[in-house]
Short mmCIF file of C-alpha atoms and ligand atoms in Angstrom, two decimals:
data_model
loop_
_atom_site.label_atom_id
_atom_site.label_comp_id
_atom_site.label_asym_id
_atom_site.label_seq_id
_atom_site.Cartn_x
_atom_site.Cartn_y
_atom_site.Cartn_z
CA MET A 419 -3.62 101.39 138.33
CA ALA A 420 -1.52 98.44 137.24
CA THR A 421 -1.49 100.03 133.79
CA LYS A 422 1.96 100.97 132.64
CA VAL A 423 0.80 104.54 132.49
CA ILE A 424 4.21 105.96 131.75
CA GLU A 425 3.68 109.45 130.45
CA GLU A 426 5.38 109.44 127.09
CA MET A 427 4.58 112.89 125.75
CA THR A 428 0.90 112.89 126.73
CA ARG A 429 -0.01 109.36 125.71
CA PRO A 430 0.21 106.54 128.23
CA VAL A 431 1.75 103.26 127.08
CA PHE A 432 -0.86 100.58 126.53
CA ASP A 433 0.16 97.13 127.68
CA VAL A 434 -2.81 94.78 127.53
CA ASN A 435 -1.22 92.14 129.74
CA VAL A 436 -0.57 94.69 132.47
CA LEU A 437 -4.08 96.10 132.08
CA ARG A 438 -5.62 92.65 132.43
CA GLN A 439 -4.36 92.61 136.01
CA ASP A 440 -6.87 95.36 136.79
CA PHE A 441 -9.75 92.94 136.06
CA PRO A 442 -9.96 90.32 138.84
CA ILE A 443 -12.58 88.22 137.06
CA LEU A 444 -10.18 87.44 134.21
CA THR A 445 -8.21 85.11 136.47
CA GLU A 446 -11.30 82.97 137.13
CA GLU A 447 -11.56 79.50 135.65
CA VAL A 448 -14.66 78.17 133.91
CA TYR A 449 -15.08 74.34 133.86
CA GLY A 450 -11.39 74.17 134.83
CA LYS A 451 -10.34 76.23 131.82
CA PRO A 452 -9.07 79.82 131.68
CA PHE A 453 -11.94 82.27 131.36
CA THR A 454 -11.96 83.91 127.92
CA TYR A 455 -14.39 86.80 127.88
CA LEU A 456 -15.61 87.79 124.44
CA ASP A 457 -18.96 89.30 125.40
CA SER A 458 -18.10 92.89 126.28
CA ALA A 459 -20.80 94.30 123.98
CA ALA A 460 -23.37 92.69 126.27
CA SER A 461 -21.62 94.03 129.36
CA ALA A 462 -17.98 94.83 130.03
CA GLN A 463 -16.04 93.43 133.00
CA LYS A 464 -15.08 95.79 135.82
CA PRO A 465 -11.61 96.92 136.84
CA ARG A 466 -10.55 96.90 140.47
CA GLN A 467 -10.68 100.71 140.45
CA VAL A 468 -14.45 100.62 139.82
CA ILE A 469 -15.09 97.78 142.26
CA GLU A 470 -13.14 99.64 144.95
CA ALA A 471 -14.94 102.92 144.27
CA ILE A 472 -18.30 101.20 144.78
CA SER A 473 -17.09 99.44 147.90
CA LYS A 474 -15.78 102.79 149.23
CA VAL A 475 -19.22 104.37 148.82
CA TYR A 476 -20.87 101.79 151.04
CA SER A 477 -17.95 101.59 153.49
CA THR A 478 -17.18 105.26 154.04
CA GLU A 479 -19.46 107.72 152.28
CA TYR A 480 -22.99 106.42 151.97
CA SER A 481 -26.23 108.23 152.67
CA ASN A 482 -29.12 109.50 150.57
CA VAL A 483 -28.23 112.46 148.34
CA HIS A 484 -29.56 116.02 147.84
CA ARG A 485 -31.60 115.85 151.05
CA GLY A 486 -29.69 115.71 154.29
CA VAL A 487 -27.96 118.58 155.99
CA HIS A 488 -25.81 116.02 157.79
CA TYR A 489 -22.15 115.42 157.02
CA MET A 490 -22.55 112.02 155.37
CA SER A 491 -25.34 113.14 153.06
CA GLN A 492 -23.23 116.11 151.95
CA LYS A 493 -20.25 113.83 151.34
CA THR A 494 -22.28 111.39 149.24
CA THR A 495 -23.92 114.23 147.33
CA ASP A 496 -20.50 115.71 146.55
CA ALA A 497 -19.20 112.34 145.34
CA MET A 498 -22.23 111.82 143.10
CA GLU A 499 -22.06 115.33 141.66
CA GLU A 500 -18.32 114.91 141.05
CA ALA A 501 -19.19 111.82 139.01
CA ARG A 502 -21.69 113.86 136.99
CA GLU A 503 -18.98 116.42 136.27
CA LYS A 504 -16.53 113.69 135.17
CA ILE A 505 -19.14 112.30 132.79
CA ARG A 506 -19.91 115.81 131.48
CA SER A 507 -16.27 116.23 130.64
CA PHE A 508 -16.09 112.69 129.18
CA VAL A 509 -18.77 113.48 126.56
CA ASN A 510 -17.80 117.17 126.35
CA ALA A 511 -21.24 118.55 127.26
CA SER A 512 -21.43 122.28 128.03
CA SER A 513 -22.99 121.93 131.45
CA ILE A 514 -23.85 119.36 134.12
CA ARG A 515 -27.46 120.53 133.60
CA GLU A 516 -27.32 118.48 130.40
CA ILE A 517 -26.31 115.21 132.11
CA ILE A 518 -29.29 113.23 133.41
CA PHE A 519 -28.63 110.03 135.34
CA VAL A 520 -30.88 107.23 134.10
CA ARG A 521 -30.90 103.44 134.54
CA GLY A 522 -29.20 102.98 131.19
CA ALA A 523 -29.51 103.71 127.49
CA THR A 524 -32.93 102.07 127.34
CA GLU A 525 -34.37 104.39 129.96
CA GLY A 526 -32.70 107.41 128.33
CA ILE A 527 -34.36 106.64 124.99
CA ASN A 528 -37.74 106.02 126.63
CA LEU A 529 -37.40 109.35 128.44
CA VAL A 530 -36.83 111.26 125.19
CA ALA A 531 -39.49 109.34 123.23
CA SER A 532 -42.10 109.96 125.95
CA SER A 533 -41.25 113.45 127.08
CA TRP A 534 -39.99 115.10 123.87
CA GLY A 535 -42.26 112.95 121.72
CA ARG A 536 -45.49 113.65 123.55
CA ARG A 537 -44.80 117.39 123.47
CA ASN A 538 -43.54 117.67 119.90
CA LEU A 539 -44.94 114.87 117.74
CA SER A 540 -48.37 114.75 116.15
CA ALA A 541 -50.34 112.84 113.54
CA GLY A 542 -48.61 112.68 110.17
CA ASP A 543 -45.12 113.33 111.54
CA GLU A 544 -42.30 110.97 110.65
CA ILE A 545 -39.52 109.47 112.79
CA ILE A 546 -36.51 108.03 110.99
CA LEU A 547 -34.66 105.00 112.38
CA THR A 548 -32.07 102.73 110.78
CA MET A 549 -32.23 99.01 110.19
CA LEU A 550 -29.26 98.65 112.55
CA GLU A 551 -31.13 99.79 115.66
CA HIS A 552 -31.20 97.80 118.88
CA HIS A 553 -34.76 97.07 120.06
CA SER A 554 -34.26 99.75 122.72
CA ASN A 555 -34.08 102.36 119.97
CA ILE A 556 -37.08 100.97 118.07
CA VAL A 557 -39.83 100.06 120.51
CA PRO A 558 -40.01 103.39 122.45
CA TRP A 559 -40.49 105.17 119.10
CA GLN A 560 -43.11 102.66 117.99
CA LEU A 561 -45.04 103.20 121.21
CA MET A 562 -44.92 106.98 120.80
CA ALA A 563 -45.74 106.85 117.08
CA GLU A 564 -48.83 104.73 117.83
CA GLU A 565 -49.91 107.11 120.56
CA VAL A 566 -49.73 110.28 118.46
CA GLY A 567 -50.38 108.88 114.96
CA ALA A 568 -46.85 109.44 113.66
CA SER A 569 -45.06 106.90 111.45
CA LEU A 570 -41.62 105.30 111.36
CA LYS A 571 -39.33 105.29 108.31
CA VAL A 572 -36.38 102.90 108.21
CA VAL A 573 -33.04 103.49 106.49
CA PRO A 574 -31.79 100.26 104.87
CA ILE A 575 -28.28 98.76 104.89
CA ASP A 576 -26.29 96.81 102.32
CA ARG A 577 -24.89 93.25 102.56
CA ASP A 578 -21.77 94.54 104.35
CA GLY A 579 -23.93 96.21 106.97
CA VAL A 580 -23.24 99.75 105.69
CA LEU A 581 -26.03 102.32 105.98
CA ASP A 582 -27.56 103.59 102.72
CA ILE A 583 -27.00 107.34 103.09
CA ASP A 584 -28.70 108.20 99.79
CA THR A 585 -31.93 106.60 100.93
CA TYR A 586 -31.56 108.41 104.26
CA SER A 587 -31.26 111.75 102.45
CA ASN A 588 -34.32 110.91 100.38
CA LEU A 589 -36.36 109.87 103.41
CA LEU A 590 -35.70 113.20 105.14
CA SER A 591 -38.52 115.62 104.44
CA ASP A 592 -40.48 118.39 106.08
CA LYS A 593 -42.50 115.66 107.78
CA THR A 594 -39.39 114.33 109.54
CA LYS A 595 -39.48 115.50 113.14
CA PHE A 596 -37.00 113.10 114.71
CA VAL A 597 -34.11 110.81 113.81
CA ALA A 598 -33.01 108.09 116.26
CA VAL A 599 -29.81 106.38 115.24
CA THR A 600 -27.20 104.12 116.75
CA HIS A 601 -23.58 105.28 116.74
CA VAL A 602 -22.27 101.69 116.46
CA SER A 603 -24.34 98.60 115.61
CA ASN A 604 -24.31 96.08 118.46
CA ALA A 605 -25.05 93.19 116.11
CA LEU A 606 -22.55 93.92 113.30
CA GLY A 607 -20.13 96.53 114.65
CA THR A 608 -20.80 99.04 111.83
CA ILE A 609 -19.80 102.58 112.82
CA LEU A 610 -22.38 105.00 111.47
CA PRO A 611 -21.43 108.42 110.07
CA VAL A 612 -23.45 110.18 112.76
CA THR A 613 -21.97 113.66 112.19
CA GLU A 614 -23.24 113.57 108.62
CA LEU A 615 -26.60 112.05 109.62
CA ILE A 616 -27.11 114.78 112.23
CA ARG A 617 -26.12 117.56 109.81
CA LEU A 618 -28.61 116.36 107.19
CA ALA A 619 -31.39 115.99 109.77
CA HIS A 620 -30.75 119.48 111.12
CA GLU A 621 -31.02 120.92 107.60
CA ARG A 622 -34.62 119.67 107.70
CA GLY A 623 -35.21 120.98 111.21
CA ALA A 624 -35.40 117.48 112.74
CA LYS A 625 -33.90 116.61 116.12
CA VAL A 626 -31.53 113.66 116.55
CA LEU A 627 -30.92 111.13 119.31
CA VAL A 628 -27.74 109.05 119.08
CA ASP A 629 -27.64 105.71 120.89
CA GLY A 630 -24.01 105.64 121.99
CA CYS A 631 -24.13 102.38 123.94
CA GLN A 632 -21.65 100.55 121.72
CA ALA A 633 -19.59 103.61 120.76
CA ALA A 634 -18.65 104.97 124.17
CA PRO A 635 -16.38 102.03 125.15
CA HIS A 636 -14.41 102.31 121.90
CA MET A 637 -14.06 105.93 120.82
CA LYS A 638 -13.96 109.48 122.14
CA ILE A 639 -17.46 110.96 122.28
CA ASP A 640 -17.88 114.69 121.78
CA VAL A 641 -21.56 115.61 121.83
CA ARG A 642 -20.80 119.21 120.91
CA SER A 643 -18.73 118.44 117.84
CA LEU A 644 -21.35 115.85 116.77
CA ASP A 645 -24.03 118.48 117.43
CA ALA A 646 -26.25 115.67 118.81
CA ASP A 647 -29.50 116.85 120.37
CA PHE A 648 -29.60 113.81 122.63
CA TYR A 649 -26.99 111.12 123.33
CA VAL A 650 -27.45 108.06 125.57
CA LEU A 651 -25.00 105.58 127.02
CA SER A 652 -24.92 102.85 129.67
CA GLY A 653 -22.40 102.60 132.50
CA HIS A 654 -22.01 98.84 132.29
CA LYS A 655 -20.68 98.94 128.72
CA ILE A 656 -17.88 101.34 129.69
CA TYR A 657 -16.52 99.09 132.45
CA GLY A 658 -18.80 100.65 135.09
CA PRO A 659 -21.79 99.29 137.03
CA SER A 660 -25.10 98.18 135.55
CA GLY A 661 -28.36 99.99 136.31
CA ILE A 662 -26.84 103.40 135.61
CA GLY A 663 -26.28 105.44 132.47
CA ILE A 664 -26.72 108.93 131.20
CA LEU A 665 -28.92 110.87 128.88
CA TYR A 666 -27.21 113.93 127.45
CA GLY A 667 -29.60 116.53 126.05
CA LYS A 668 -29.10 120.09 124.85
CA GLU A 669 -30.13 122.32 127.71
CA LYS A 670 -32.69 124.28 125.69
CA LEU A 671 -34.45 121.10 124.62
CA LEU A 672 -34.45 119.59 128.12
CA GLU A 673 -35.76 122.86 129.57
CA ALA A 674 -38.75 122.74 127.23
CA MET A 675 -39.59 119.10 127.94
CA PRO A 676 -42.07 118.01 130.63
CA PRO A 677 -40.88 115.66 133.40
CA TYR A 678 -40.77 111.97 132.50
CA GLN A 679 -41.64 110.62 135.94
CA GLY A 680 -43.05 112.33 139.02
CA GLY A 681 -41.90 111.94 142.60
CA GLU A 682 -39.30 113.12 145.03
CA GLU A 683 -36.09 114.82 143.80
CA MET A 684 -37.72 116.26 140.67
CA ILE A 685 -39.92 118.80 142.45
CA ASP A 686 -39.55 122.35 143.68
CA VAL A 687 -42.84 122.96 145.54
CA VAL A 688 -45.71 120.47 145.86
CA THR A 689 -49.27 121.38 146.78
CA PHE A 690 -52.46 119.53 145.91
CA ASP A 691 -53.29 122.33 143.50
CA LYS A 692 -50.01 122.52 141.66
CA THR A 693 -46.46 121.24 141.62
CA THR A 694 -43.45 123.12 140.33
CA TYR A 695 -40.38 121.28 139.19
CA ALA A 696 -36.72 121.26 140.13
CA ASP A 697 -34.11 122.72 137.80
CA LEU A 698 -32.12 120.58 135.41
CA PRO A 699 -30.83 117.94 135.68
CA PHE A 700 -32.99 116.97 138.70
CA LYS A 701 -36.29 117.61 136.87
CA PHE A 702 -35.70 114.24 135.17
CA GLU A 703 -34.35 112.34 138.17
CA ALA A 704 -37.39 111.27 140.20
CA GLY A 705 -36.74 109.10 143.25
CA THR A 706 -33.56 108.07 145.05
CA PRO A 707 -30.96 107.54 142.33
CA HIS A 708 -28.49 104.68 141.92
CA ILE A 709 -25.96 106.54 144.05
CA ALA A 710 -23.15 103.97 144.13
CA GLY A 711 -23.81 103.30 140.45
CA ALA A 712 -23.30 106.93 139.51
CA ILE A 713 -20.09 107.13 141.56
CA GLY A 714 -18.92 103.83 140.08
CA MET A 715 -19.63 105.13 136.59
CA GLY A 716 -17.51 108.18 137.40
CA ALA A 717 -14.68 105.81 138.41
CA ALA A 718 -15.10 103.90 135.13
CA VAL A 719 -14.83 107.15 133.18
CA ASN A 720 -11.64 107.96 135.11
CA TYR A 721 -10.28 104.54 134.30
CA ILE A 722 -10.83 104.57 130.55
CA THR A 723 -9.71 108.17 130.34
CA ALA A 724 -6.45 107.23 132.07
CA VAL A 725 -5.93 104.25 129.76
CA GLY A 726 -6.76 106.55 126.85
CA LEU A 727 -9.57 106.05 124.34
CA GLU A 728 -7.11 106.47 121.47
CA ASN A 729 -5.04 103.63 122.90
CA ILE A 730 -8.13 101.49 123.40
CA ALA A 731 -9.30 102.14 119.82
CA ALA A 732 -5.86 101.36 118.36
CA HIS A 733 -5.56 98.14 120.37
CA GLU A 734 -9.08 96.96 119.51
CA ASN A 735 -8.69 97.79 115.82
CA ASP A 736 -5.52 95.74 115.71
CA LEU A 737 -7.31 92.85 117.41
CA LEU A 738 -10.33 93.20 115.15
CA LYS A 739 -8.09 92.88 112.07
CA TYR A 740 -6.28 89.91 113.60
CA GLY A 741 -9.58 88.22 114.52
CA THR A 742 -11.19 88.93 111.15
CA ASN A 743 -8.26 87.35 109.30
CA LYS A 744 -8.24 84.33 111.58
CA LEU A 745 -11.99 83.77 111.23
CA LYS A 746 -11.76 84.16 107.46
CA GLY A 747 -9.32 81.25 107.52
CA ILE A 748 -12.00 78.90 108.88
CA ASP A 749 -13.88 76.96 106.18
CA SER A 750 -17.62 77.31 106.25
CA LEU A 751 -17.50 80.34 108.55
CA GLU A 752 -19.30 83.42 107.34
CA ILE A 753 -18.74 86.80 108.96
CA VAL A 754 -21.99 88.77 109.12
CA GLY A 755 -21.25 92.48 108.77
CA GLN A 756 -18.07 93.62 107.06
CA ALA A 757 -18.39 97.38 106.99
CA PRO A 758 -15.08 99.18 106.37
CA GLU A 759 -15.76 101.34 109.44
CA LYS A 760 -16.25 98.83 112.22
CA ALA A 761 -15.90 98.62 116.00
CA ALA A 762 -14.65 95.54 117.83
CA ILE A 763 -17.49 93.14 117.07
CA LEU A 764 -17.25 89.87 115.15
CA SER A 765 -20.63 88.35 114.25
CA PHE A 766 -20.54 85.08 112.36
CA ASN A 767 -22.15 81.76 111.58
CA LEU A 768 -20.78 78.31 110.85
CA THR A 769 -22.65 76.63 108.01
CA GLY A 770 -24.84 73.82 109.26
CA VAL A 771 -24.34 74.49 112.97
CA HIS A 772 -26.91 76.35 115.05
CA PRO A 773 -25.35 79.41 116.74
CA HIS A 774 -26.65 78.23 120.14
CA ASP A 775 -24.79 74.93 119.68
CA VAL A 776 -21.64 76.88 118.82
CA GLY A 777 -22.10 79.05 121.92
CA THR A 778 -22.67 76.02 124.16
CA ILE A 779 -19.54 74.24 122.95
CA LEU A 780 -17.45 77.43 123.26
CA ASP A 781 -18.79 77.83 126.78
CA ARG A 782 -17.48 74.37 127.75
CA GLU A 783 -14.08 75.59 126.54
CA GLY A 784 -14.32 78.56 128.91
CA ILE A 785 -15.15 81.02 126.13
CA ALA A 786 -18.04 83.45 126.66
CA VAL A 787 -19.71 84.74 123.48
CA ARG A 788 -23.27 85.86 122.86
CA THR A 789 -25.53 83.91 120.53
CA GLY A 790 -28.99 84.96 119.34
CA HIS A 791 -30.52 87.95 117.63
CA HIS A 792 -28.68 90.39 119.91
CA CYS A 793 -31.89 92.41 120.42
CA ALA A 794 -31.57 93.54 116.80
CA GLN A 795 -34.11 91.33 115.04
CA PRO A 796 -34.52 93.61 111.99
CA VAL A 797 -30.80 93.10 111.22
CA MET A 798 -31.27 89.31 111.39
CA ASP A 799 -34.37 89.54 109.18
CA TYR A 800 -32.41 91.51 106.59
CA PHE A 801 -29.73 88.78 106.40
CA ASP A 802 -32.50 86.15 106.50
CA ILE A 803 -31.05 84.45 109.58
CA ALA A 804 -32.43 83.95 113.08
CA SER A 805 -29.22 84.55 114.96
CA THR A 806 -25.43 84.78 114.93
CA VAL A 807 -22.52 84.01 117.21
CA ARG A 808 -21.06 87.31 118.39
CA ALA A 809 -17.56 87.72 119.79
CA SER A 810 -17.16 91.26 121.09
CA LEU A 811 -13.88 92.69 122.27
CA GLY A 812 -12.90 94.95 125.13
CA LEU A 813 -9.71 96.71 126.10
CA TYR A 814 -8.54 93.63 128.06
CA ASN A 815 -8.72 91.14 125.18
CA ASN A 816 -5.55 89.92 123.55
CA ARG A 817 -4.47 87.72 120.65
CA SER A 818 -4.53 84.64 122.89
CA ASP A 819 -8.28 85.17 123.36
CA ILE A 820 -8.76 85.16 119.59
CA ASP A 821 -6.52 82.10 119.23
CA ALA A 822 -8.58 80.30 121.90
CA LEU A 823 -11.77 81.16 120.00
CA VAL A 824 -10.38 79.91 116.70
CA ALA A 825 -9.13 76.64 118.24
CA ALA A 826 -12.53 76.07 119.88
CA LEU A 827 -14.34 76.76 116.60
CA GLU A 828 -12.19 74.11 114.93
CA ARG A 829 -13.37 71.69 117.62
CA VAL A 830 -17.00 72.67 116.93
CA LYS A 831 -16.40 71.79 113.30
CA GLU A 832 -14.90 68.41 114.23
CA ILE A 833 -17.92 67.60 116.43
CA PHE A 834 -20.40 68.53 113.70
CA GLY A 835 -18.34 66.80 111.00
N1 LIG B 510 -26.95 95.72 124.04
C1 LIG B 510 -25.92 93.56 123.65
O1 LIG B 510 -25.62 92.41 123.98
P1 LIG B 510 -29.12 98.88 128.25
O2 LIG B 510 -29.62 97.48 128.41
O3 LIG B 510 -30.18 99.90 128.46
O4 LIG B 510 -27.87 99.14 129.01
O5 LIG B 510 -28.65 98.98 126.70
C2 LIG B 510 -29.52 98.73 125.65
C3 LIG B 510 -28.82 98.89 124.35
C4 LIG B 510 -29.13 99.97 123.55
N2 LIG B 510 -28.49 100.19 122.40
C5 LIG B 510 -27.51 99.39 121.97
C6 LIG B 510 -26.81 99.69 120.67
C7 LIG B 510 -27.13 98.28 122.72
O6 LIG B 510 -26.16 97.49 122.30
C8 LIG B 510 -27.81 98.01 123.95
C9 LIG B 510 -27.49 96.80 124.76
C10 LIG B 510 -26.50 94.50 124.68
O7 LIG B 510 -25.76 93.97 122.50
C11 LIG B 510 -27.55 93.84 125.51
S1 LIG B 510 -28.99 93.48 124.58
#
C-alpha cells in the first residue's frame, strides 16, 4: 500500500495525497483536464490492491467454488470463504453463517422482503420506512405489502433532512411488524440514529433492516452493537467491485426463513418428491456466485481497514466542513440537507439553473458529480424539487477537488448570467 501506514500507537497516519496514488483512475484526464471524482456515493473508485486481487483470481486461482475436489477449486473456495470471514469481522457478525453474498444492497433487501416478508407478514400488518429511503428500500416493501395486504407507514423529515423521531415513536404500534431504514441518506447525507430506531422497534417486537450502503464507506459498522436484525451493503460503495454485496442477518432469523431462489449451491438433497436445503449461508446463495467479486470485496475490506475507518471519517468530516463553507459562499446556491449529523454528501441547487445543466458544464471541466433524483424521489417531493446536484466524497478526495468544484460552479453562474 502506498499509504503512509506508519504505526503510530495503533492508528496509521492518513495522508490523502499518498493514498490517491493507490487509485490509478485518478490520474486520468477528462477532456484534457484533471479528473475530479465527486461521485463516490454512486460508486467508489477502486484501489490497485482491489484491482490486483481480482486480476490474481483469474490469473492464478480461478475455478468454480464449493464443488470440485480438484486443487484449483479448493484454492478458489478457500479464497472466497476467507473473504466472507473478513467481511464478517468487518461488520462484527457472530458467525460466517450470518453473511450471505448477494449482488448488492438491492438484492439483499429484496431477499428479506420476499423471504422474511412472505413468511411473517399478513393482512393488516404495518411496515415502517422513512422518507429518506432509496428506491431499493421502498419498492421491495411495496411489492410485499401489496401481496399480503400489509401497509406502509412513512416517517417524515424536517427541512434540514433530520428524521422526526417523535412521529416514528408514535407510528410504532402492535401492528408494526417490520422497520426498514437507511443508515445514511444517499440524497442528503443525513446520518440516522439507527441504534435508537432499532431499540424502539424491538420494544414493539418488530424486526429491523438497516440499509448500510452509504454508511459502510464512512463509519465503522457493528451489527451486534446496533442489534440490527438485518444489514445490507454493496461492495462497489466500499471501494470493491460491483455486482457483489452482503446481507447480514441474525442466524435465528435466517434459519427460519425459506430460500429466496432455488437452484444449485442452495440444496442438500434433490429428488422430484422433495428437496432439502443447504445450511447457512449457502441456503440463500443459489447458482454460481460472483467469485472474483467476493474476493475483491474482501480485498476492499482489507484496504479500508488498513487505512482506518476512523481516519477516513475524520478526513471526510473535515472535507465536508470545508466544502459546506465554500458552497455557502456562492450566491444563489442552496444546500439541500443540512442535518447536524451528516456523512460526506453535498446536495445543492443553483437558483435558475437546471441541475442537469450544472452537471454537464462541470463534466466539461473534468468534474464528475451526480445530478437527478438520486433514486430517492420521495426526498425530492418533500423539498418540492425534481432533482439536485450531488457532490459525494470518498477517502481520496482533497481540498483541491472542492476548490475545482467551486471554481467550476462560478463558471456555471457566469454562463447563466
Ligand atoms: N445508491 C447513488 O447514487 P445497489 O445498486 O444495490 O448497489 O445499491 C442500491 C442503494 C441502496 N441504498 C442506498 C442508500 C443507496 O445509496 C443505493 C445506491 C447510488 O446514490 C446509486 S442509485
